[in-house]
PDB file of C-alpha atoms in Angstrom:
ATOM      1  CA  UNK A   1      32.108  82.260 -71.871  1.00  0.00           C
ATOM      2  CA  UNK A   2      34.538  80.232 -73.909  1.00  0.00           C
ATOM      3  CA  UNK A   3      34.011  76.540 -74.432  1.00  0.00           C
ATOM      4  CA  UNK A   4      36.293  73.753 -75.627  1.00  0.00           C
ATOM      5  CA  UNK A   5      35.077  70.466 -77.056  1.00  0.00           C
ATOM      6  CA  UNK A   6      37.135  67.352 -77.622  1.00  0.00           C
ATOM      7  CA  UNK A   7      34.709  64.908 -79.206  1.00  0.00           C
ATOM      8  CA  UNK A   8      36.843  61.791 -78.771  1.00  0.00           C
ATOM      9  CA  UNK A   9      37.453  60.443 -75.286  1.00  0.00           C
ATOM     10  CA  UNK A  10      39.566  57.586 -76.600  1.00  0.00           C
ATOM     11  CA  UNK A  11      41.686  57.280 -79.716  1.00  0.00           C
ATOM     12  CA  UNK A  12      43.750  54.281 -80.688  1.00  0.00           C
ATOM     13  CA  UNK A  13      46.161  54.062 -83.614  1.00  0.00           C
ATOM     14  CA  UNK A  14      49.014  51.815 -84.656  1.00  0.00           C
ATOM     15  CA  UNK A  15      52.618  52.914 -84.527  1.00  0.00           C
ATOM     16  CA  UNK A  16      53.573  54.760 -87.684  1.00  0.00           C
ATOM     17  CA  UNK A  17      50.016  55.737 -88.540  1.00  0.00           C
ATOM     18  CA  UNK A  18      48.893  59.371 -88.706  1.00  0.00           C
ATOM     19  CA  UNK A  19      46.982  60.715 -85.759  1.00  0.00           C
ATOM     20  CA  UNK A  20      44.621  63.650 -85.371  1.00  0.00           C
ATOM     21  CA  UNK A  21      43.119  64.720 -82.067  1.00  0.00           C
ATOM     22  CA  UNK A  22      40.161  66.988 -82.585  1.00  0.00           C
ATOM     23  CA  UNK A  23      39.447  70.193 -80.737  1.00  0.00           C
ATOM     24  CA  UNK A  24      36.656  72.659 -81.416  1.00  0.00           C
ATOM     25  CA  UNK A  25      36.010  75.851 -79.544  1.00  0.00           C
ATOM     26  CA  UNK A  26      33.383  78.515 -79.144  1.00  0.00           C
ATOM     27  CA  UNK A  27      34.595  81.991 -78.345  1.00  0.00           C
ATOM     28  CA  UNK A  28      33.541  85.406 -79.495  1.00  0.00           C
ATOM     29  CA  UNK A  29      36.962  87.034 -79.444  1.00  0.00           C
ATOM     30  CA  UNK A  30      40.380  86.171 -80.807  1.00  0.00           C
ATOM     31  CA  UNK A  31      41.278  82.879 -79.124  1.00  0.00           C
ATOM     32  CA  UNK A  32      44.516  81.869 -77.497  1.00  0.00           C
ATOM     33  CA  UNK A  33      44.722  78.098 -77.791  1.00  0.00           C
ATOM     34  CA  UNK A  34      46.944  75.432 -76.294  1.00  0.00           C
ATOM     35  CA  UNK A  35      47.498  71.699 -76.254  1.00  0.00           C
ATOM     36  CA  UNK A  36      48.569  70.086 -72.986  1.00  0.00           C
ATOM     37  CA  UNK A  37      49.736  66.502 -72.517  1.00  0.00           C
ATOM     38  CA  UNK A  38      49.902  64.227 -69.517  1.00  0.00           C
ATOM     39  CA  UNK A  39      52.101  61.152 -69.801  1.00  0.00           C
ATOM     40  CA  UNK A  40      51.700  58.305 -67.348  1.00  0.00           C
ATOM     41  CA  UNK A  41      52.859  59.310 -63.845  1.00  0.00           C
ATOM     42  CA  UNK A  42      53.918  62.760 -64.992  1.00  0.00           C
ATOM     43  CA  UNK A  43      52.426  66.149 -64.427  1.00  0.00           C
ATOM     44  CA  UNK A  44      50.299  67.926 -66.977  1.00  0.00           C
ATOM     45  CA  UNK A  45      52.555  69.944 -69.256  1.00  0.00           C
ATOM     46  CA  UNK A  46      52.324  72.268 -72.200  1.00  0.00           C
ATOM     47  CA  UNK A  47      52.772  70.634 -75.592  1.00  0.00           C
ATOM     48  CA  UNK A  48      52.275  73.616 -77.867  1.00  0.00           C
ATOM     49  CA  UNK A  49      50.430  76.890 -78.267  1.00  0.00           C
ATOM     50  CA  UNK A  50      48.983  78.299 -81.443  1.00  0.00           C
ATOM     51  CA  UNK A  51      50.788  81.636 -81.338  1.00  0.00           C
ATOM     52  CA  UNK A  52      54.149  79.857 -81.458  1.00  0.00           C
ATOM     53  CA  UNK A  53      53.301  78.016 -84.665  1.00  0.00           C
ATOM     54  CA  UNK A  54      55.876  75.408 -83.783  1.00  0.00           C
ATOM     55  CA  UNK A  55      56.205  71.645 -84.016  1.00  0.00           C
ATOM     56  CA  UNK A  56      56.858  69.828 -80.766  1.00  0.00           C
ATOM     57  CA  UNK A  57      57.694  66.107 -80.740  1.00  0.00           C
ATOM     58  CA  UNK A  58      56.427  65.983 -84.314  1.00  0.00           C
ATOM     59  CA  UNK A  59      53.025  67.408 -83.377  1.00  0.00           C
ATOM     60  CA  UNK A  60      51.505  70.456 -85.039  1.00  0.00           C
ATOM     61  CA  UNK A  61      48.223  72.250 -84.590  1.00  0.00           C
ATOM     62  CA  UNK A  62      46.707  74.855 -86.861  1.00  0.00           C
ATOM     63  CA  UNK A  63      44.096  77.320 -85.777  1.00  0.00           C
ATOM     64  CA  UNK A  64      41.172  77.338 -88.207  1.00  0.00           C
ATOM     65  CA  UNK A  65      38.974  80.274 -87.310  1.00  0.00           C
ATOM     66  CA  UNK A  66      36.423  79.436 -89.990  1.00  0.00           C
ATOM     67  CA  UNK A  67      35.816  75.999 -88.518  1.00  0.00           C
ATOM     68  CA  UNK A  68      36.657  77.125 -84.944  1.00  0.00           C
ATOM     69  CA  UNK A  69      39.032  74.208 -84.647  1.00  0.00           C
ATOM     70  CA  UNK A  70      42.529  73.584 -83.337  1.00  0.00           C
ATOM     71  CA  UNK A  71      43.193  69.952 -84.177  1.00  0.00           C
ATOM     72  CA  UNK A  72      46.444  68.313 -83.109  1.00  0.00           C
ATOM     73  CA  UNK A  73      48.200  66.253 -85.751  1.00  0.00           C
ATOM     74  CA  UNK A  74      51.200  64.008 -86.137  1.00  0.00           C
ATOM     75  CA  UNK A  75      52.039  62.189 -89.379  1.00  0.00           C
ATOM     76  CA  UNK A  76      53.642  59.133 -87.786  1.00  0.00           C
ATOM     77  CA  UNK A  77      52.576  58.199 -84.260  1.00  0.00           C
ATOM     78  CA  UNK A  78      55.056  56.645 -81.842  1.00  0.00           C
ATOM     79  CA  UNK A  79      54.351  54.431 -78.840  1.00  0.00           C
ATOM     80  CA  UNK A  80      55.731  57.108 -76.517  1.00  0.00           C
ATOM     81  CA  UNK A  81      52.975  59.438 -77.725  1.00  0.00           C
ATOM     82  CA  UNK A  82      50.469  57.436 -75.703  1.00  0.00           C
ATOM     83  CA  UNK A  83      49.089  59.915 -73.177  1.00  0.00           C
ATOM     84  CA  UNK A  84      46.141  62.083 -72.215  1.00  0.00           C
ATOM     85  CA  UNK A  85      45.810  65.198 -74.367  1.00  0.00           C
ATOM     86  CA  UNK A  86      43.876  68.323 -73.434  1.00  0.00           C
ATOM     87  CA  UNK A  87      42.958  71.250 -75.607  1.00  0.00           C
ATOM     88  CA  UNK A  88      42.639  74.587 -73.794  1.00  0.00           C
ATOM     89  CA  UNK A  89      41.508  78.125 -74.531  1.00  0.00           C
ATOM     90  CA  UNK A  90      42.458  81.209 -72.576  1.00  0.00           C
ATOM     91  CA  UNK A  91      40.417  84.384 -72.228  1.00  0.00           C
ATOM     92  CA  UNK A  92      42.522  86.850 -70.222  1.00  0.00           C
ATOM     93  CA  UNK A  93      43.193  84.939 -66.972  1.00  0.00           C
ATOM     94  CA  UNK A  94      40.500  82.342 -67.467  1.00  0.00           C
ATOM     95  CA  UNK A  95      41.851  79.070 -68.874  1.00  0.00           C
ATOM     96  CA  UNK A  96      39.317  76.434 -69.924  1.00  0.00           C
ATOM     97  CA  UNK A  97      40.108  72.866 -70.853  1.00  0.00           C
ATOM     98  CA  UNK A  98      38.341  70.265 -72.904  1.00  0.00           C
ATOM     99  CA  UNK A  99      37.405  66.860 -71.536  1.00  0.00           C
ATOM    100  CA  UNK A 100      40.579  65.335 -72.908  1.00  0.00           C
ATOM    101  CA  UNK A 101      41.416  62.538 -75.341  1.00  0.00           C
ATOM    102  CA  UNK A 102      43.330  59.468 -74.284  1.00  0.00           C
ATOM    103  CA  UNK A 103      45.603  58.443 -77.120  1.00  0.00           C
ATOM    104  CA  UNK A 104      46.928  54.911 -77.275  1.00  0.00           C
ATOM    105  CA  UNK A 105      49.554  54.035 -79.856  1.00  0.00           C
ATOM    106  CA  UNK A 106      49.759  50.302 -80.378  1.00  0.00           C
ATOM    107  CA  UNK A 107      52.954  48.541 -81.523  1.00  0.00           C
TER     108      UNK A 107
ATOM    109  CA  UNK B   1      63.660  79.183 -62.366  1.00  0.00           C
ATOM    110  CA  UNK B   2      60.071  78.916 -61.266  1.00  0.00           C
ATOM    111  CA  UNK B   3      58.742  75.909 -59.400  1.00  0.00           C
ATOM    112  CA  UNK B   4      55.350  74.957 -58.052  1.00  0.00           C
ATOM    113  CA  UNK B   5      54.795  72.774 -55.019  1.00  0.00           C
ATOM    114  CA  UNK B   6      51.534  71.110 -54.154  1.00  0.00           C
ATOM    115  CA  UNK B   7      50.830  68.938 -51.144  1.00  0.00           C
ATOM    116  CA  UNK B   8      49.883  66.471 -49.946  1.00  0.00           C
ATOM    117  CA  UNK B   9      50.200  64.083 -52.859  1.00  0.00           C
ATOM    118  CA  UNK B  10      47.448  61.822 -51.545  1.00  0.00           C
ATOM    119  CA  UNK B  11      44.826  62.298 -48.895  1.00  0.00           C
ATOM    120  CA  UNK B  12      42.088  60.110 -47.477  1.00  0.00           C
ATOM    121  CA  UNK B  13      39.486  61.931 -45.426  1.00  0.00           C
ATOM    122  CA  UNK B  14      36.136  60.910 -43.936  1.00  0.00           C
ATOM    123  CA  UNK B  15      32.907  62.551 -45.001  1.00  0.00           C
ATOM    124  CA  UNK B  16      32.243  65.693 -42.994  1.00  0.00           C
ATOM    125  CA  UNK B  17      35.870  66.386 -42.180  1.00  0.00           C
ATOM    126  CA  UNK B  18      37.644  69.608 -43.184  1.00  0.00           C
ATOM    127  CA  UNK B  19      40.085  69.945 -46.050  1.00  0.00           C
ATOM    128  CA  UNK B  20      43.133  72.050 -46.692  1.00  0.00           C
ATOM    129  CA  UNK B  21      45.280  71.637 -49.797  1.00  0.00           C
ATOM    130  CA  UNK B  22      48.221  73.931 -50.235  1.00  0.00           C
ATOM    131  CA  UNK B  23      50.060  75.208 -53.264  1.00  0.00           C
ATOM    132  CA  UNK B  24      53.088  77.475 -53.383  1.00  0.00           C
ATOM    133  CA  UNK B  25      55.062  78.944 -56.237  1.00  0.00           C
ATOM    134  CA  UNK B  26      58.717  79.950 -56.136  1.00  0.00           C
ATOM    135  CA  UNK B  27      60.803  82.067 -58.446  1.00  0.00           C
ATOM    136  CA  UNK B  28      58.163  84.519 -59.602  1.00  0.00           C
ATOM    137  CA  UNK B  29      56.027  87.280 -58.189  1.00  0.00           C
ATOM    138  CA  UNK B  30      52.360  88.111 -58.572  1.00  0.00           C
ATOM    139  CA  UNK B  31      51.503  84.930 -60.457  1.00  0.00           C
ATOM    140  CA  UNK B  32      48.012  83.996 -61.563  1.00  0.00           C
ATOM    141  CA  UNK B  33      47.028  80.934 -59.543  1.00  0.00           C
ATOM    142  CA  UNK B  34      44.495  78.256 -60.348  1.00  0.00           C
ATOM    143  CA  UNK B  35      42.771  75.246 -58.800  1.00  0.00           C
ATOM    144  CA  UNK B  36      41.399  72.587 -61.120  1.00  0.00           C
ATOM    145  CA  UNK B  37      39.725  69.263 -60.508  1.00  0.00           C
ATOM    146  CA  UNK B  38      40.511  66.464 -62.933  1.00  0.00           C
ATOM    147  CA  UNK B  39      37.881  63.766 -63.323  1.00  0.00           C
ATOM    148  CA  UNK B  40      37.830  60.877 -65.746  1.00  0.00           C
ATOM    149  CA  UNK B  41      35.725  61.731 -68.788  1.00  0.00           C
ATOM    150  CA  UNK B  42      35.124  65.257 -67.598  1.00  0.00           C
ATOM    151  CA  UNK B  43      38.494  66.788 -68.199  1.00  0.00           C
ATOM    152  CA  UNK B  44      39.821  69.638 -66.145  1.00  0.00           C
ATOM    153  CA  UNK B  45      37.211  71.628 -64.305  1.00  0.00           C
ATOM    154  CA  UNK B  46      38.276  75.124 -63.276  1.00  0.00           C
ATOM    155  CA  UNK B  47      37.369  75.674 -59.632  1.00  0.00           C
ATOM    156  CA  UNK B  48      39.062  78.934 -58.685  1.00  0.00           C
ATOM    157  CA  UNK B  49      41.559  81.372 -60.074  1.00  0.00           C
ATOM    158  CA  UNK B  50      43.302  84.325 -58.524  1.00  0.00           C
ATOM    159  CA  UNK B  51      45.079  87.268 -60.088  1.00  0.00           C
ATOM    160  CA  UNK B  52      46.294  88.688 -56.777  1.00  0.00           C
ATOM    161  CA  UNK B  53      46.058  88.513 -53.004  1.00  0.00           C
ATOM    162  CA  UNK B  54      42.420  88.399 -51.931  1.00  0.00           C
ATOM    163  CA  UNK B  55      41.315  88.441 -55.582  1.00  0.00           C
ATOM    164  CA  UNK B  56      39.696  85.087 -56.183  1.00  0.00           C
ATOM    165  CA  UNK B  57      37.140  84.098 -58.775  1.00  0.00           C
ATOM    166  CA  UNK B  58      34.947  81.084 -58.148  1.00  0.00           C
ATOM    167  CA  UNK B  59      33.782  79.194 -61.170  1.00  0.00           C
ATOM    168  CA  UNK B  60      31.695  76.410 -59.721  1.00  0.00           C
ATOM    169  CA  UNK B  61      29.353  76.768 -56.746  1.00  0.00           C
ATOM    170  CA  UNK B  62      30.126  74.025 -54.270  1.00  0.00           C
ATOM    171  CA  UNK B  63      31.303  73.464 -50.749  1.00  0.00           C
ATOM    172  CA  UNK B  64      34.901  74.282 -51.609  1.00  0.00           C
ATOM    173  CA  UNK B  65      36.610  77.630 -51.060  1.00  0.00           C
ATOM    174  CA  UNK B  66      39.979  79.111 -51.920  1.00  0.00           C
ATOM    175  CA  UNK B  67      42.192  81.639 -50.239  1.00  0.00           C
ATOM    176  CA  UNK B  68      45.391  83.426 -51.130  1.00  0.00           C
ATOM    177  CA  UNK B  69      46.956  84.632 -47.902  1.00  0.00           C
ATOM    178  CA  UNK B  70      50.282  85.424 -49.556  1.00  0.00           C
ATOM    179  CA  UNK B  71      51.320  86.369 -53.067  1.00  0.00           C
ATOM    180  CA  UNK B  72      52.570  82.899 -53.979  1.00  0.00           C
ATOM    181  CA  UNK B  73      50.364  80.730 -51.793  1.00  0.00           C
ATOM    182  CA  UNK B  74      47.006  79.325 -52.825  1.00  0.00           C
ATOM    183  CA  UNK B  75      44.908  77.171 -50.518  1.00  0.00           C
ATOM    184  CA  UNK B  76      41.886  75.033 -51.331  1.00  0.00           C
ATOM    185  CA  UNK B  77      39.608  74.353 -48.387  1.00  0.00           C
ATOM    186  CA  UNK B  78      36.393  72.808 -47.291  1.00  0.00           C
ATOM    187  CA  UNK B  79      34.640  72.888 -43.935  1.00  0.00           C
ATOM    188  CA  UNK B  80      32.834  69.581 -44.500  1.00  0.00           C
ATOM    189  CA  UNK B  81      33.823  67.183 -47.243  1.00  0.00           C
ATOM    190  CA  UNK B  82      31.276  65.317 -49.317  1.00  0.00           C
ATOM    191  CA  UNK B  83      31.772  61.997 -51.073  1.00  0.00           C
ATOM    192  CA  UNK B  84      31.478  63.853 -54.368  1.00  0.00           C
ATOM    193  CA  UNK B  85      34.569  65.898 -53.505  1.00  0.00           C
ATOM    194  CA  UNK B  86      36.763  62.892 -54.230  1.00  0.00           C
ATOM    195  CA  UNK B  87      39.011  63.514 -57.185  1.00  0.00           C
ATOM    196  CA  UNK B  88      42.356  64.708 -58.408  1.00  0.00           C
ATOM    197  CA  UNK B  89      43.093  68.351 -57.658  1.00  0.00           C
ATOM    198  CA  UNK B  90      45.621  70.337 -59.607  1.00  0.00           C
ATOM    199  CA  UNK B  91      47.180  73.669 -58.798  1.00  0.00           C
ATOM    200  CA  UNK B  92      48.681  75.767 -61.577  1.00  0.00           C
ATOM    201  CA  UNK B  93      50.321  79.134 -62.060  1.00  0.00           C
ATOM    202  CA  UNK B  94      50.992  81.469 -64.935  1.00  0.00           C
ATOM    203  CA  UNK B  95      52.352  84.890 -65.556  1.00  0.00           C
ATOM    204  CA  UNK B  96      50.435  87.168 -67.845  1.00  0.00           C
ATOM    205  CA  UNK B  97      50.567  85.815 -71.410  1.00  0.00           C
ATOM    206  CA  UNK B  98      52.493  82.699 -70.409  1.00  0.00           C
ATOM    207  CA  UNK B  99      51.110  79.152 -70.426  1.00  0.00           C
ATOM    208  CA  UNK B 100      49.958  77.432 -67.269  1.00  0.00           C
ATOM    209  CA  UNK B 101      52.399  75.344 -65.276  1.00  0.00           C
ATOM    210  CA  UNK B 102      50.906  72.580 -63.176  1.00  0.00           C
ATOM    211  CA  UNK B 103      51.807  70.980 -59.890  1.00  0.00           C
ATOM    212  CA  UNK B 104      51.899  67.247 -59.371  1.00  0.00           C
ATOM    213  CA  UNK B 105      48.364  67.144 -58.044  1.00  0.00           C
ATOM    214  CA  UNK B 106      46.615  65.770 -54.968  1.00  0.00           C
ATOM    215  CA  UNK B 107      44.553  62.606 -55.043  1.00  0.00           C
ATOM    216  CA  UNK B 108      41.707  63.121 -52.560  1.00  0.00           C
ATOM    217  CA  UNK B 109      39.554  60.199 -51.486  1.00  0.00           C
ATOM    218  CA  UNK B 110      36.579  60.950 -49.280  1.00  0.00           C
ATOM    219  CA  UNK B 111      35.344  57.856 -47.446  1.00  0.00           C
TER     220      UNK B 111
END
């Protein structure tokens, strides 16, 4: 079965600093990976997915099959980026999430 | 457009009482439906998912059960709640190859 690991439960950076939220996975097939975000008092929502290869709100994530990683990055963090971030991997209909990383961006 | 409704938003129930949480999806047909439990430090735990009526996969053995009486309705139930059932429960849907869309969640407190 697939497995997703987010090694950092908490991450704190200052506004304007780069941020990287780590995600590692274990999966024998070709993975379909996602990042979800939950802002305070809002529902969990999709941030980006690896097949789209897009940048959303300044965030990017590159799938590295050699390192089995899908780290989320942003060059200049903003206070409004403070939220809970979840990495997820889908195998057919089975969607598994990591434990999540709470990002706090300090002014 | 598609919408997902989950209710109630909050629920306080005594130990040993039954549970029924309901989730419905509008604007799509034959969605994949999911129940997750969100716990601090443990992320999102997949409880059940369903790819069709009466097709439900259980991921974690526990005293919870799920049913899908209609195409766009997914119900999470328990006959007797335990203290450990307290948590935040999320319903989600997806179509094949699309991302998951989540409901607002239900905060369950078992006293």
